[in-house]
Amino acid sequence: MLRHQQGREGEDLARQFLERQGLTFVEANFKCDIGEIDLVMRDRRCWVFVEVKYRTLDDFANILEQIRPAQCQRIRQVAQLYVIQKRLNEHLTPMRFDVVAVVDALEQLYWLEDAF
């Protein structure tokens, strides 16, 4: 399976999982010049920006180690642009950054709320 296709499959699984946890889907793959956010969700009044990591092997720790500080900063910047583009009040918009790791080989998902 192509890497891009695997990534989309992982995002779909993560979306379905988060919806079962009570979050509401807003948008997938929000892109701008500096980066992309895999999923934008709502958890009650909180906007949740989700980074999805898809792997075929069970190496959860390795997945989290792959999210470097520079990537966290870039995701935060993209989220700020999202808030501006969607004309949300950035001072009154609670935001959270989650990570969902999808491990295909074991058909498991790991959800790390407020990861960074």
XYZ file of N, CA, C and O in Angstrom:
464
model
N 0.846 -1.176 0.000
C 0.000 0.000 0.000
C 0.893 1.240 0.000
O 1.902 1.292 0.680
N 0.520 2.235 -0.753
C 1.297 3.451 -0.806
C 1.263 4.181 0.522
O 0.265 4.156 1.242
N 2.359 4.857 0.833
C 2.473 5.557 2.108
C 1.371 6.606 2.280
O 0.786 6.732 3.346
N 1.098 7.349 1.221
C 0.051 8.374 1.273
C -1.307 7.744 1.576
O -2.068 8.247 2.399
N -1.592 6.628 0.926
C -2.858 5.923 1.147
C -2.940 5.384 2.570
O -3.990 5.435 3.207
N -1.825 4.876 3.090
C -1.797 4.393 4.474
C -2.072 5.539 5.441
O -2.791 5.374 6.421
N -1.485 6.689 5.155
C -1.705 7.851 6.010
C -3.162 8.255 6.043
O -3.723 8.539 7.108
N -3.808 8.265 4.891
C -5.234 8.615 4.829
C -6.080 7.580 5.561
O -7.035 7.920 6.256
N -5.705 6.316 5.423
C -6.421 5.254 6.133
C -6.283 5.447 7.642
O -7.245 5.319 8.392
N -5.070 5.783 8.085
C -4.846 6.039 9.500
C -5.651 7.225 9.995
O -6.211 7.189 11.094
N -5.745 8.274 9.190
C -6.532 9.447 9.569
C -8.012 9.098 9.669
O -8.708 9.560 10.579
N -8.497 8.273 8.755
C -9.902 7.847 8.810
C -10.178 7.040 10.083
O -11.199 7.238 10.740
N -9.263 6.131 10.410
C -9.425 5.335 11.628
C -9.383 6.227 12.866
O -10.174 6.051 13.797
N -8.466 7.179 12.875
C -8.363 8.096 14.011
C -9.631 8.936 14.141
O -10.146 9.128 15.247
N -10.135 9.411 13.022
C -11.367 10.210 13.049
C -12.522 9.406 13.635
O -13.239 9.871 14.521
N -12.698 8.190 13.146
C -13.788 7.343 13.637
C -13.630 7.070 15.129
O -14.600 7.110 15.887
N -12.405 6.798 15.549
C -12.127 6.544 16.954
C -12.483 7.766 17.807
O -13.162 7.644 18.837
N -12.044 8.942 17.391
C -12.310 10.158 18.159
C -13.802 10.480 18.197
O -14.313 10.932 19.226
N -14.496 10.211 17.109
C -15.943 10.426 17.098
C -16.631 9.498 18.099
O -17.569 9.905 18.782
N -16.145 8.258 18.205
C -16.704 7.332 19.198
C -16.427 7.805 20.626
O -17.148 7.450 21.552
N -15.383 8.611 20.794
C -15.053 9.154 22.113
C -15.832 10.437 22.412
O -15.651 11.041 23.459
N -16.674 10.862 21.465
C -17.516 12.027 21.695
C -17.063 13.318 21.027
O -17.730 14.346 21.160
N -15.943 13.291 20.313
C -15.501 14.480 19.610
C -16.283 14.634 18.312
O -16.795 13.650 17.771
N -16.358 15.842 17.812
C -17.072 16.134 16.575
C -16.064 16.495 15.489
O -15.214 17.371 15.686
N -16.184 15.840 14.345
C -15.300 16.107 13.214
C -15.640 17.463 12.600
O -16.800 17.799 12.402
N -14.593 18.230 12.280
C -14.762 19.522 11.630
C -14.130 19.508 10.247
O -14.778 19.859 9.260
N -12.875 19.080 10.169
C -12.155 19.168 8.899
C -10.952 18.241 8.918
O -10.361 18.000 9.961
N -10.587 17.749 7.730
C -9.387 16.927 7.590
C -8.393 17.631 6.676
O -8.782 18.319 5.725
N -7.135 17.461 6.981
C -6.039 17.924 6.144
C -6.096 19.414 5.828
O -6.039 19.811 4.667
N -6.192 20.219 6.865
C -6.125 21.669 6.680
C -4.682 22.021 6.332
O -3.762 21.734 7.081
N -4.489 22.632 5.163
C -3.143 22.936 4.676
C -2.963 24.429 4.474
O -3.892 25.141 4.110
N -1.735 24.840 4.708
C -1.321 26.200 4.370
C 0.149 26.127 3.978
O 0.729 25.035 3.936
N 0.749 27.259 3.706
C 2.132 27.278 3.228
C 3.134 26.672 4.202
O 4.147 26.136 3.784
N 2.849 26.749 5.499
C 3.850 26.281 6.467
C 3.614 24.868 6.971
O 4.453 24.313 7.662
N 2.468 24.283 6.640
C 2.235 22.923 7.108
C 0.800 22.472 6.990
O 0.000 23.084 6.282
N 0.507 21.405 7.714
C -0.808 20.774 7.630
C -1.211 20.247 9.005
O -0.370 19.841 9.798
N -2.506 20.268 9.235
C -3.072 19.623 10.422
C -3.933 18.471 9.919
O -4.808 18.668 9.072
N -3.677 17.272 10.440
C -4.367 16.087 9.941
C -5.872 16.147 10.193
O -6.658 15.908 9.277
N -6.267 16.422 11.426
C -7.687 16.479 11.771
C -7.962 17.686 12.651
O -7.191 17.984 13.554
N -9.082 18.327 12.370
C -9.592 19.378 13.248
C -10.904 18.843 13.805
O -11.788 18.447 13.048
N -10.983 18.797 15.127
C -12.148 18.243 15.808
C -12.616 19.247 16.854
O -11.912 20.205 17.160
N -13.802 18.996 17.400
C -14.302 19.773 18.540
C -14.578 18.811 19.684
O -15.127 17.745 19.484
N -14.183 19.228 20.868
C -14.500 18.505 22.092
C -15.236 19.505 22.974
O -14.608 20.324 23.647
N -16.548 19.475 22.863
C -17.405 20.491 23.467
C -16.988 21.856 22.924
O -17.050 22.067 21.731
N -16.523 22.757 23.752
C -16.171 24.103 23.294
C -14.717 24.211 22.845
O -14.283 25.261 22.380
N -13.957 23.169 22.998
C -12.525 23.192 22.706
C -12.250 22.724 21.271
O -12.774 21.707 20.833
N -11.425 23.471 20.568
C -10.946 23.048 19.258
C -9.776 22.109 19.473
O -8.864 22.413 20.254
N -9.797 20.980 18.797
C -8.750 19.969 18.967
C -8.054 19.769 17.626
O -8.685 19.414 16.628
N -6.750 20.014 17.615
C -5.934 19.835 16.417
C -5.157 18.544 16.610
O -4.411 18.394 17.578
N -5.365 17.608 15.690
C -4.873 16.242 15.890
C -3.794 15.903 14.867
O -3.994 16.039 13.656
N -2.683 15.424 15.377
C -1.618 14.869 14.554
C -1.793 13.356 14.580
O -1.838 12.748 15.654
N -1.907 12.755 13.405
C -2.091 11.307 13.311
C -0.786 10.691 12.827
O -0.216 11.116 11.823
N -0.335 9.686 13.556
C 0.857 8.935 13.168
C 0.429 7.501 12.890
O -0.183 6.849 13.728
N 0.745 7.012 11.714
C 0.352 5.664 11.282
C 1.599 4.820 11.105
O 2.542 5.237 10.441
N 1.596 3.659 11.717
C 2.706 2.724 11.558
C 2.155 1.312 11.403
O 1.064 1.008 11.874
N 2.946 0.468 10.792
C 2.509 -0.911 10.612
C 2.983 -1.807 11.753
O 2.469 -2.892 11.930
N 3.955 -1.350 12.523
C 4.487 -2.156 13.620
C 4.143 -1.507 14.948
O 3.953 -0.297 15.046
N 4.096 -2.322 16.000
C 3.781 -1.823 17.339
C 5.024 -1.208 17.972
O 5.814 -1.888 18.614
N 5.176 0.069 17.770
C 6.300 0.796 18.338
C 5.804 2.170 18.747
O 6.210 3.190 18.228
N 4.886 2.177 19.705
C 4.212 3.405 20.132
C 5.206 4.458 20.596
O 5.117 5.617 20.228
N 6.171 4.076 21.408
C 7.140 5.049 21.909
C 7.887 5.695 20.745
O 8.107 6.900 20.728
N 8.264 4.897 19.779
C 8.967 5.423 18.622
C 8.101 6.430 17.869
O 8.598 7.430 17.363
N 6.815 6.183 17.795
C 5.907 7.098 17.106
C 5.929 8.459 17.805
O 6.068 9.499 17.168
N 5.815 8.462 19.115
C 5.806 9.725 19.844
C 7.145 10.442 19.759
O 7.199 11.665 19.704
N 8.242 9.686 19.726
C 9.555 10.301 19.604
C 9.745 10.996 18.262
O 10.587 11.880 18.137
N 8.957 10.608 17.270
C 9.083 11.211 15.953
C 8.448 12.591 15.872
O 8.638 13.300 14.897
N 7.713 12.980 16.883
C 7.117 14.307 16.902
C 8.096 15.234 17.599
O 8.187 15.273 18.819
N 8.863 15.944 16.818
C 9.929 16.812 17.309
C 9.375 18.178 17.721
O 8.307 18.583 17.256
N 10.105 18.896 18.563
C 9.662 20.239 18.970
C 9.374 21.169 17.789
O 8.417 21.938 17.827
N 10.174 21.085 16.745
C 9.945 21.943 15.574
C 8.598 21.618 14.920
O 7.883 22.519 14.463
N 8.230 20.337 14.877
C 6.938 19.954 14.304
C 5.797 20.452 15.187
O 4.790 20.938 14.689
N 5.960 20.352 16.498
C 4.932 20.866 17.417
C 4.733 22.354 17.200
O 3.593 22.836 17.138
N 5.824 23.083 17.072
C 5.738 24.522 16.852
C 5.043 24.829 15.530
O 4.201 25.729 15.456
N 5.361 24.069 14.498
C 4.737 24.278 13.181
C 3.231 23.997 13.253
O 2.419 24.754 12.715
N 2.846 22.946 13.943
C 1.422 22.621 14.079
C 0.705 23.730 14.842
O -0.410 24.124 14.479
N 1.342 24.260 15.864
C 0.746 25.378 16.606
C 0.545 26.598 15.692
O -0.479 27.275 15.764
N 1.526 26.864 14.849
C 1.424 27.993 13.923
C 0.304 27.776 12.910
O -0.449 28.701 12.601
N 0.190 26.570 12.404
C -0.889 26.263 11.456
C -2.237 26.411 12.144
O -3.197 26.943 11.568
N -2.330 25.977 13.396
C -3.579 26.121 14.153
C -3.936 27.597 14.314
O -5.109 27.972 14.195
N -2.952 28.435 14.582
C -3.207 29.878 14.693
C -3.747 30.431 13.375
O -4.684 31.229 13.368
N -3.171 29.994 12.268
C -3.670 30.435 10.963
C -5.088 29.926 10.718
O -5.912 30.634 10.143
N -5.371 28.726 11.170
C -6.722 28.172 11.047
C -7.718 29.064 11.779
O -8.762 29.415 11.240
N -7.379 29.416 13.004
C -8.255 30.260 13.813
C -8.490 31.605 13.115
O -9.623 32.093 13.062
N -7.447 32.160 12.545
C -7.581 33.443 11.844
C -8.428 33.290 10.580
O -9.352 34.067 10.344
N -8.122 32.273 9.762
C -8.858 32.071 8.506
C -10.331 31.785 8.744
O -11.181 32.212 7.969
N -10.638 31.060 9.802
C -12.027 30.698 10.086
C -12.739 31.785 10.904
O -13.902 31.624 11.266
N -11.999 32.862 11.172
C -12.532 34.013 11.912
C -13.080 33.623 13.287
O -14.150 34.062 13.695
N -12.330 32.786 13.942
C -12.654 32.425 15.319
C -11.978 33.447 16.226
O -10.936 33.986 15.886
N -12.540 33.720 17.343
C -11.921 34.652 18.278
C -10.759 33.932 18.951
O -10.958 33.092 19.823
N -9.546 34.279 18.546
C -8.380 33.530 19.019
C -8.136 33.659 20.516
O -7.487 32.808 21.119
N -8.661 34.698 21.145
C -8.471 34.857 22.582
C -9.524 34.089 23.389
O -9.333 33.808 24.559
N -10.639 33.755 22.743
C -11.705 33.034 23.429
C -11.884 31.611 22.912
O -12.864 30.959 23.218
N -10.934 31.164 22.109
C -11.038 29.845 21.504
C -10.091 28.883 22.211
O -8.893 28.875 21.944
N -10.607 28.074 23.133
C -9.724 27.088 23.777
C -9.258 26.062 22.747
O -10.054 25.583 21.927
N -7.962 25.779 22.767
C -7.381 24.832 21.815
C -6.574 23.773 22.555
O -6.043 24.028 23.628
N -6.506 22.623 21.916
C -5.739 21.511 22.459
C -5.078 20.795 21.283
O -5.610 20.773 20.176
N -3.929 20.198 21.537
C -3.200 19.476 20.496
C -3.044 18.028 20.930
O -2.395 17.740 21.935
N -3.682 17.131 20.194
C -3.677 15.703 20.506
C -2.868 14.941 19.468
O -2.660 15.413 18.344
N -2.472 13.752 19.836
C -1.818 12.826 18.913
C -2.576 11.510 18.967
O -2.915 11.028 20.048
N -2.854 10.957 17.802
C -3.413 9.607 17.717
C -2.416 8.766 16.931
O -2.076 9.102 15.793
N -1.936 7.711 17.571
C -1.031 6.771 16.920
C -1.846 5.558 16.501
O -2.517 4.946 17.326
N -1.782 5.244 15.230
C -2.494 4.091 14.681
C -1.441 3.029 14.374
O -0.537 3.261 13.579
N -1.580 1.879 15.028
C -0.648 0.772 14.808
C -1.409 -0.295 14.045
O -2.211 -1.037 14.618
N -1.179 -0.360 12.756
C -1.944 -1.219 11.858
C -1.788 -2.701 12.178
O -2.764 -3.435 12.178
N -0.575 -3.125 12.474
C -0.335 -4.559 12.670
C -1.190 -5.134 13.799
O -1.612 -6.284 13.740
N -1.459 -4.326 14.817
C -2.244 -4.797 15.954
C -3.652 -4.229 15.964
O -4.422 -4.503 16.886
N -3.962 -3.433 14.967
C -5.262 -2.772 14.882
C -5.556 -2.025 16.181
O -6.636 -2.118 16.740
N -4.561 -1.286 16.658
C -4.701 -0.530 17.896
C -4.519 0.954 17.632
O -3.770 1.349 16.737
N -5.192 1.746 18.447
C -5.030 3.182 18.411
C -4.659 3.661 19.805
O -5.193 3.165 20.797
N -3.747 4.587 19.860
C -3.345 5.215 21.112
C -3.666 6.697 20.995
O -3.250 7.350 20.047
N -4.370 7.217 21.967
C -4.786 8.612 21.943
C -4.099 9.349 23.081
O -4.267 8.990 24.249
N -3.342 10.339 22.745
C -2.661 11.148 23.734
C -3.274 12.550 23.681
O -3.003 13.324 22.761
N -4.125 12.832 24.670
C -4.779 14.142 24.746
C -3.778 15.182 25.253
O -2.957 14.889 26.097
N -3.928 16.376 24.709
C -3.111 17.515 25.141
C -1.623 17.132 25.121
O -0.898 17.329 26.094
N -1.197 16.593 23.999
C 0.143 16.026 23.864
C 1.254 17.081 23.896
O 2.352 16.817 24.352
N 0.921 18.266 23.391
C 1.946 19.332 23.396
C 1.295 20.687 23.378
O 0.125 20.830 23.190
